[in-house]
């Protein structure tokens, strides 16, 4: 395996099985899972409905390719199109978030006949050659070579950067002025703005609500497309909204929406939703051999049905709200914590240093809690449990995190 494929933890962990919000390692230790394999185990581990759908489909046929009619794919596409809020939507399935964003970039650049892309500072959109070219977070962008001309826009982080001290309204106004200024200095058309409504790898940072609606007005005047990368924020995780873009909803929906991670609850599904004229603008063939595979689509359908029938968005809002409050209380007396932010079950805890974040990750694992980290400086804890999280589990996780934070303080 390559050196750059990093593992978490000094004493590395092999997870062998899971159930609900818990996982077990090969030593038989049980953990409360507050990271879900990077926000991907969206509903629960070993959810019987998904397991059944996958095994039944696997018993029928594993693969056909999209050269033949694929019923689970069509059913899932219809549901995603309807949920997306994009009128006359078309859906294309891929196998990852990277491939979804790559497709969005292909569509936008072909539609607009331009390779100029606006992206946010501190962004992450995937690992392909095109995706790293729009990744503002330098620790995830191993090359500056790119097929794209990328212009980075202010606004992804509310509490850092030159506009951090402004009020929300003034912050938005300054970012919009920056965008206008940037566009005024650009030659030829710009294809699209791509943005994560809440930056994932960036440490669960976000602008004030309404920024993307304000951007949208400027973009629309020039025909520039808006791509919302919902790989982490989709499907109700943020509690208040089904999609992250809805926090900026006045001028929504976006022209293109990308998704991945949680929809398959671990089955490898990614995808792009776009207006028909944008999706259909390619004048050559294109195919993803594994995209839309019947087994992953069956997983997605069962998972989405469960999510909607059990109102997991509502659960994310209620239990996530409680967890956020609890973590704010835990953090209040600690100088080590510089910010607790987020919404729904997507909560970032920023610490004074990256070393402190590593120490808290270790101390949490020792006490039976798995969490993630991120941020431009690697100094933010990322907390994103499966959306079925119970109040008791939220309390338990918060109590462990409190101990882990205190242990990190004492550790120095
Ligand atoms: N976009 C966002 C916002 C992501 O967080 C990620 C993965 N961390 C990706 C795209 C890429 O997805 P994948 O790893 O499935 O290619």
Coordinates of C-alpha atoms and ligand atoms in Angstrom, one line a residue:
X1 CA 0.0 0.0 0.0
X2 CA 1.2 3.6 -0.6
X3 CA 2.8 5.6 2.1
X4 CA 0.2 8.3 1.7
X5 CA -2.6 6.0 2.7
X6 CA -2.6 7.1 6.4
X7 CA -4.1 5.1 9.2
X8 CA -5.6 6.6 12.4
X9 CA -4.1 5.8 15.8
X10 CA -0.7 4.8 17.3
X11 CA -2.0 1.4 18.0
X12 CA -3.8 0.7 14.7
X13 CA -7.3 -0.7 14.8
X14 CA -8.9 -3.4 12.6
X15 CA -12.7 -3.3 12.7
X16 CA -14.3 -6.6 12.2
X17 CA -18.0 -6.1 12.6
X18 CA -20.6 -3.6 13.7
X19 CA -24.2 -3.3 14.9
X20 CA -26.2 -0.1 15.1
X21 CA -23.8 2.7 16.3
X22 CA -21.2 0.3 17.6
X23 CA -18.2 -1.5 16.0
X24 CA -15.8 -4.2 17.4
X25 CA -12.1 -4.6 16.7
X26 CA -10.1 -7.8 16.1
X27 CA -9.2 -7.7 19.9
X28 CA -12.8 -7.9 20.8
X29 CA -13.0 -4.3 22.0
X30 CA -16.3 -2.4 21.4
X31 CA -16.4 1.2 20.3
X32 CA -19.2 3.8 20.0
X33 CA -18.8 4.9 16.4
X34 CA -19.0 8.7 16.0
X35 CA -17.4 8.8 12.5
X36 CA -19.2 6.1 10.5
X37 CA -16.2 5.3 8.3
X38 CA -16.1 9.1 7.3
X39 CA -19.8 9.9 7.4
X40 CA -20.6 6.8 5.2
X41 CA -22.3 4.4 7.6
X42 CA -25.2 6.9 7.5
X43 CA -28.1 4.9 9.1
X44 CA -26.5 2.1 11.2
X45 CA -24.0 -0.7 11.0
X46 CA -25.5 -4.0 9.9
X47 CA -28.9 -2.4 9.3
X48 CA -31.1 -5.5 8.6
X49 CA -33.1 -3.8 5.8
X50 CA -29.9 -3.0 3.8
X51 CA -28.3 -6.4 4.5
X52 CA -31.4 -8.2 3.2
X53 CA -31.6 -6.0 0.1
X54 CA -27.9 -6.5 -0.7
X55 CA -27.9 -10.3 -0.1
X56 CA -31.2 -10.8 -2.1
X57 CA -29.9 -8.8 -5.0
X58 CA -26.5 -10.5 -4.8
X59 CA -28.2 -13.9 -5.0
X60 CA -30.1 -12.8 -8.2
X61 CA -27.4 -11.0 -10.2
X62 CA -24.3 -9.0 -9.2
X63 CA -23.7 -7.1 -12.3
X64 CA -25.3 -6.4 -15.7
X65 CA -23.8 -3.0 -16.8
X66 CA -25.9 -0.1 -17.9
X67 CA -26.1 -1.6 -21.4
X68 CA -29.2 -3.3 -20.1
X69 CA -32.2 -2.1 -18.2
X70 CA -31.4 -1.9 -14.5
X71 CA -34.5 -1.6 -12.4
X72 CA -32.9 -0.7 -9.0
X73 CA -30.9 2.0 -10.7
X74 CA -34.0 3.6 -12.3
X75 CA -35.9 3.4 -9.1
X76 CA -33.2 5.1 -7.1
X77 CA -32.6 7.7 -9.8
X78 CA -36.3 8.6 -9.8
X79 CA -36.2 9.1 -6.0
X80 CA -33.0 11.1 -6.0
X81 CA -34.2 13.3 -8.8
X82 CA -37.4 14.0 -7.0
X83 CA -35.6 14.7 -3.7
X84 CA -33.0 16.9 -5.2
X85 CA -35.3 19.8 -5.8
X86 CA -33.7 20.3 -9.2
X87 CA -36.4 20.7 -11.9
X88 CA -36.3 18.3 -14.8
X89 CA -33.4 16.5 -13.2
X90 CA -31.3 13.8 -14.6
X91 CA -29.2 11.5 -12.4
X92 CA -25.9 9.7 -13.3
X93 CA -24.5 7.2 -10.8
X94 CA -20.8 6.7 -10.1
X95 CA -18.9 4.7 -7.6
X96 CA -17.4 7.5 -5.5
X97 CA -17.7 11.2 -4.6
X98 CA -14.5 11.9 -6.5
X99 CA -16.0 10.5 -9.7
X100 CA -19.2 12.4 -9.1
X101 CA -17.4 15.7 -8.8
X102 CA -15.2 14.8 -11.8
X103 CA -18.4 14.3 -13.8
X104 CA -19.9 17.6 -12.5
X105 CA -16.7 19.4 -13.7
X106 CA -16.9 17.6 -17.1
X107 CA -20.5 18.7 -17.4
X108 CA -19.9 22.3 -16.3
X109 CA -16.8 22.9 -18.4
X110 CA -18.4 21.3 -21.5
X111 CA -21.7 23.2 -21.0
X112 CA -19.9 26.5 -20.5
X113 CA -17.0 25.9 -22.9
X114 CA -14.6 27.0 -20.2
X115 CA -12.1 25.4 -17.9
X116 CA -12.3 28.1 -15.3
X117 CA -13.7 27.0 -12.0
X118 CA -14.4 28.9 -8.8
X119 CA -13.8 26.9 -5.7
X120 CA -13.7 27.7 -2.0
X121 CA -10.6 28.1 0.1
X122 CA -10.1 25.1 2.5
X123 CA -12.3 22.9 0.2
X124 CA -12.0 19.2 -0.5
X125 CA -13.7 17.5 -3.4
X126 CA -11.9 14.2 -4.0
X127 CA -8.6 12.6 -5.0
X128 CA -8.6 12.5 -8.9
X129 CA -6.4 14.7 -11.0
X130 CA -9.3 17.1 -11.7
X131 CA -10.6 17.1 -8.1
X132 CA -7.3 17.9 -6.4
X133 CA -7.2 20.9 -8.9
X134 CA -10.2 22.4 -7.1
X135 CA -9.1 21.4 -3.6
X136 CA -8.2 24.5 -1.5
X137 CA -6.9 22.4 1.5
X138 CA -3.3 22.0 0.6
X139 CA -2.8 18.9 2.8
X140 CA -5.1 17.0 0.4
X141 CA -3.8 18.5 -2.8
X142 CA -0.6 16.7 -3.8
X143 CA 0.0 18.6 -7.0
X144 CA -0.6 22.1 -8.4
X145 CA -0.8 20.8 -11.9
X146 CA -4.3 20.8 -13.2
X147 CA -6.5 20.6 -16.3
X148 CA -8.5 23.4 -14.7
X149 CA -7.9 27.1 -14.1
X150 CA -9.1 27.4 -10.5
X151 CA -9.9 30.7 -8.7
X152 CA -10.4 30.4 -5.0
X153 CA -13.1 32.4 -3.3
X154 CA -13.4 33.6 0.3
X155 CA -16.2 32.4 2.6
X156 CA -15.8 28.8 3.5
X157 CA -14.7 29.5 7.1
X158 CA -16.7 31.9 9.2
X159 CA -14.2 32.4 12.0
X160 CA -10.9 32.6 10.1
X161 CA -9.5 34.7 7.3
X162 CA -9.6 38.5 6.7
X163 CA -13.4 38.8 7.1
X164 CA -13.6 36.8 10.4
X165 CA -14.3 39.8 12.6
X166 CA -17.2 41.1 10.6
X167 CA -20.9 40.5 11.4
X168 CA -22.7 37.8 9.4
X169 CA -24.2 40.3 6.9
X170 CA -20.9 42.2 6.5
X171 CA -19.1 38.9 6.1
X172 CA -21.4 37.9 3.3
X173 CA -21.2 41.3 1.7
X174 CA -17.4 41.2 1.8
X175 CA -17.3 37.7 0.2
X176 CA -19.7 38.8 -2.5
X177 CA -17.6 41.9 -3.2
X178 CA -14.5 39.6 -3.4
X179 CA -16.3 37.3 -5.9
X180 CA -17.4 40.3 -8.1
X181 CA -13.8 41.6 -8.0
X182 CA -12.4 38.2 -9.0
X183 CA -14.9 37.9 -11.9
X184 CA -14.0 41.4 -13.0
X185 CA -10.4 40.2 -13.4
X186 CA -11.2 37.0 -15.3
X187 CA -10.8 36.6 -19.0
X188 CA -13.6 34.7 -20.8
X189 CA -16.4 32.7 -19.3
X190 CA -16.2 30.9 -16.0
X191 CA -17.8 27.5 -15.9
X192 CA -19.0 27.0 -12.3
X193 CA -18.6 27.6 -8.6
X194 CA -18.2 24.3 -6.7
X195 CA -18.7 24.4 -2.9
X196 CA -19.5 22.2 0.0
X197 CA -22.3 23.8 2.1
X198 CA -20.4 22.7 5.2
X199 CA -16.7 21.8 4.5
X200 CA -16.1 18.2 5.5
X201 CA -12.4 17.5 5.4
X202 CA -11.9 21.2 6.1
X203 CA -13.2 20.6 9.7
X204 CA -17.0 21.1 9.4
X205 CA -16.6 24.8 8.7
X206 CA -19.2 26.9 7.0
X207 CA -20.2 30.4 6.0
X208 CA -23.2 32.2 7.5
X209 CA -26.5 30.9 6.0
X210 CA -27.3 32.8 2.9
X211 CA -23.8 33.2 1.5
X212 CA -24.4 30.8 -1.4
X213 CA -27.7 32.4 -2.2
X214 CA -25.9 35.8 -2.4
X215 CA -23.2 34.2 -4.6
X216 CA -25.9 32.6 -6.8
X217 CA -27.3 36.0 -7.7
X218 CA -23.9 37.2 -9.0
X219 CA -23.2 33.9 -10.8
X220 CA -26.6 33.7 -12.4
X221 CA -26.2 37.1 -14.0
X222 CA -23.2 35.7 -15.9
X223 CA -24.7 32.2 -16.5
X224 CA -22.1 30.6 -14.2
X225 CA -23.3 27.3 -12.8
X226 CA -23.5 26.4 -9.1
X227 CA -22.4 22.9 -8.1
X228 CA -23.3 21.9 -4.6
X229 CA -21.0 19.1 -3.3
X230 CA -23.4 17.3 -0.9
X231 CA -21.1 14.3 -0.4
X232 CA -21.0 14.9 3.4
X233 CA -24.0 17.2 3.9
X234 CA -26.7 15.3 2.0
X235 CA -29.7 13.2 3.1
X236 CA -30.6 15.1 6.2
X237 CA -27.4 14.9 8.2
X238 CA -27.5 18.6 8.9
X239 CA -30.8 18.2 10.7
X240 CA -32.6 21.3 9.6
X241 CA -32.3 20.6 5.9
X242 CA -32.3 17.5 3.7
X243 CA -29.5 19.1 1.6
X244 CA -26.8 21.5 2.8
X245 CA -27.7 24.0 0.0
X246 CA -31.1 24.5 1.6
X247 CA -29.4 26.7 4.3
X248 CA -28.9 29.1 1.4
X249 CA -32.2 28.3 -0.2
X250 CA -33.7 31.5 -1.4
X251 CA -31.9 31.3 -4.8
X252 CA -31.6 27.5 -4.9
X253 CA -31.6 24.8 -6.0
X254 CA -28.1 24.5 -7.5
X255 CA -27.7 23.6 -11.2
X256 CA -25.7 20.5 -10.3
X257 CA -25.6 18.5 -7.1
X258 CA -23.2 15.7 -6.3
X259 CA -23.6 13.0 -3.6
X260 CA -21.8 9.9 -2.4
X261 CA -20.8 8.4 1.0
X262 CA -24.0 8.0 3.1
X263 CA -26.6 7.0 0.5
X264 CA -25.3 3.5 0.2
X265 CA -24.6 3.1 4.0
X266 CA -21.2 1.7 2.9
X267 CA -22.1 0.4 -0.6
X268 CA -20.1 2.4 -3.1
X269 CA -22.5 4.8 -4.6
X270 CA -21.8 8.3 -5.9
X271 CA -23.7 10.4 -8.3
X272 CA -24.5 13.7 -10.0
X273 CA -27.9 15.3 -10.4
X274 CA -28.2 18.1 -13.0
X275 CA -30.8 20.0 -15.0
X276 CA -31.5 18.1 -18.2
X277 CA -29.9 20.6 -20.5
X278 CA -26.7 20.5 -18.4
X279 CA -26.6 16.7 -18.0
X280 CA -27.3 16.1 -21.7
X281 CA -24.7 18.6 -23.0
X282 CA -22.0 15.9 -23.7
X283 CA -21.9 15.0 -27.3
X284 CA -19.8 11.8 -26.9
X285 CA -20.6 8.6 -25.1
X286 CA -19.8 8.2 -21.4
X287 CA -20.2 5.3 -19.0
X288 CA -19.2 4.1 -15.5
X289 CA -19.0 0.3 -15.6
X290 CA -19.7 -0.1 -11.9
X291 CA -21.8 3.0 -11.5
X292 CA -25.5 2.0 -11.0
X293 CA -24.6 -1.6 -10.2
X294 CA -27.7 -3.5 -9.1
X295 CA -26.3 -4.5 -5.7
X296 CA -25.2 -1.0 -4.7
X297 CA -28.5 0.4 -6.0
X298 CA -30.5 -2.1 -3.9
X299 CA -28.5 -1.0 -0.9
X300 CA -29.2 2.7 -1.7
X301 CA -32.9 2.1 -2.1
X302 CA -33.3 0.2 1.1
X303 CA -31.2 2.7 3.0
X304 CA -33.0 5.7 1.6
X305 CA -36.4 4.1 2.4
X306 CA -35.3 3.5 6.0
X307 CA -34.0 7.0 6.3
X308 CA -37.2 8.6 5.1
X309 CA -39.6 6.2 6.9
X310 CA -37.8 6.8 10.2
X311 CA -37.4 10.5 9.8
X312 CA -33.6 10.3 10.5
X313 CA -33.3 13.9 9.4
X314 CA -35.6 14.8 12.4
X315 CA -33.4 12.5 14.6
X316 CA -30.3 14.3 13.4
X317 CA -31.9 17.6 14.3
X318 CA -33.0 16.6 17.7
X319 CA -30.2 14.4 18.9
X320 CA -27.6 16.4 17.1
X321 CA -28.9 19.6 18.7
X322 CA -28.6 18.0 22.1
X323 CA -25.1 16.7 21.4
X324 CA -24.0 20.1 20.2
X325 CA -25.3 21.8 23.3
X326 CA -23.6 19.1 25.5
X327 CA -20.3 19.5 23.7
X328 CA -20.5 23.3 24.1
X329 CA -21.0 22.9 27.8
X330 CA -18.1 20.4 28.0
X331 CA -15.8 22.8 26.0
X332 CA -16.7 26.0 27.9
X333 CA -14.2 25.7 30.7
X334 CA -11.4 24.4 28.5
X335 CA -8.8 26.8 26.8
X336 CA -7.9 23.8 24.6
X337 CA -11.1 24.1 22.7
X338 CA -11.3 27.2 20.4
X339 CA -14.7 26.5 18.8
X340 CA -17.6 24.1 18.8
X341 CA -19.6 24.4 15.5
X342 CA -21.8 22.5 13.2
X343 CA -25.5 21.5 12.8
X344 CA -27.4 18.2 13.0
X345 CA -25.0 15.3 13.4
X346 CA -22.1 17.1 11.8
X347 CA -20.2 18.7 14.7
X348 CA -16.7 20.1 14.6
X349 CA -14.6 20.8 17.7
X350 CA -11.6 22.9 17.0
X351 CA -8.6 22.7 19.3
X352 CA -5.7 24.9 19.8
X353 CA -3.2 22.6 18.0
X354 CA -3.1 19.6 15.7
X355 CA -1.1 17.7 18.4
X356 CA -4.1 18.3 20.8
X357 CA -6.5 16.8 18.2
X358 CA -4.3 13.7 17.8
X359 CA -4.1 13.4 21.6
X360 CA -7.9 13.6 21.9
X361 CA -8.4 11.1 19.2
X362 CA -6.1 8.6 21.0
X363 CA -7.7 9.3 24.4
X364 CA -11.2 8.8 22.9
X365 CA -10.3 5.5 21.3
X366 CA -8.8 4.2 24.6
X367 CA -12.1 5.0 26.2
X368 CA -14.2 3.3 23.5
X369 CA -15.1 6.2 21.2
X370 CA -14.2 6.6 17.5
X371 CA -14.1 10.1 16.1
X372 CA -12.5 11.8 13.1
X373 CA -10.3 14.8 12.6
X374 CA -9.7 17.4 9.9
X375 CA -9.3 21.1 9.4
X376 CA -6.7 23.2 7.4
X377 CA -4.2 22.7 10.3
X378 CA -5.5 19.2 11.3
X379 CA -6.7 20.7 14.5
X380 CA -10.4 20.0 14.4
X381 CA -12.3 16.9 15.7
X382 CA -15.0 15.7 13.5
X383 CA -18.1 14.1 15.0
X384 CA -20.6 12.5 12.7
X385 CA -22.3 9.4 14.1
X386 CA -24.9 7.4 12.1
X387 CA -28.2 9.3 11.9
X388 CA -30.0 6.7 14.1
X389 CA -28.0 7.9 17.2
X390 CA -30.0 7.7 20.4
X391 CA -30.0 10.3 23.2
X392 CA -28.3 7.8 25.5
X393 CA -25.5 7.2 23.0
X394 CA -25.1 10.9 22.4
X395 CA -24.7 11.4 26.2
X396 CA -22.3 8.5 26.5
X397 CA -20.2 9.8 23.6
X398 CA -20.1 13.3 25.0
X399 CA -19.1 12.0 28.4
X400 CA -16.2 10.1 26.8
X401 CA -15.1 13.1 24.8
X402 CA -15.2 15.2 28.0
X403 CA -12.8 12.7 29.7
X404 CA -10.6 12.6 26.5
X405 CA -10.4 16.4 26.4
X406 CA -9.4 16.6 30.0
X407 CA -6.8 13.8 29.4
X408 CA -5.4 15.8 26.5
X409 CA -5.2 19.0 28.7
X410 CA -3.3 17.0 31.4
X411 CA -1.1 15.4 28.8
X412 CA 0.0 18.9 27.9
Ligands
LIG1 N1 -16.5 15.6 -1.7 C1 -16.5 15.7 -0.4 C2 -17.1 16.9 0.2 C3 -15.9 14.8 0.4 O1 -15.8 14.9 1.7 C4 -15.3 13.6 -0.2 C5 -14.6 12.5 0.6 N2 -14.1 12.8 1.8 C6 -15.3 13.6 -1.6 C7 -15.9 14.6 -2.3 C8 -14.7 12.4 -2.4 O2 -15.4 11.3 -2.2 P1 -14.7 9.8 -2.4 O3 -13.7 9.6 -1.3 O4 -15.9 8.9 -2.3 O5 -14.1 9.8 -3.7

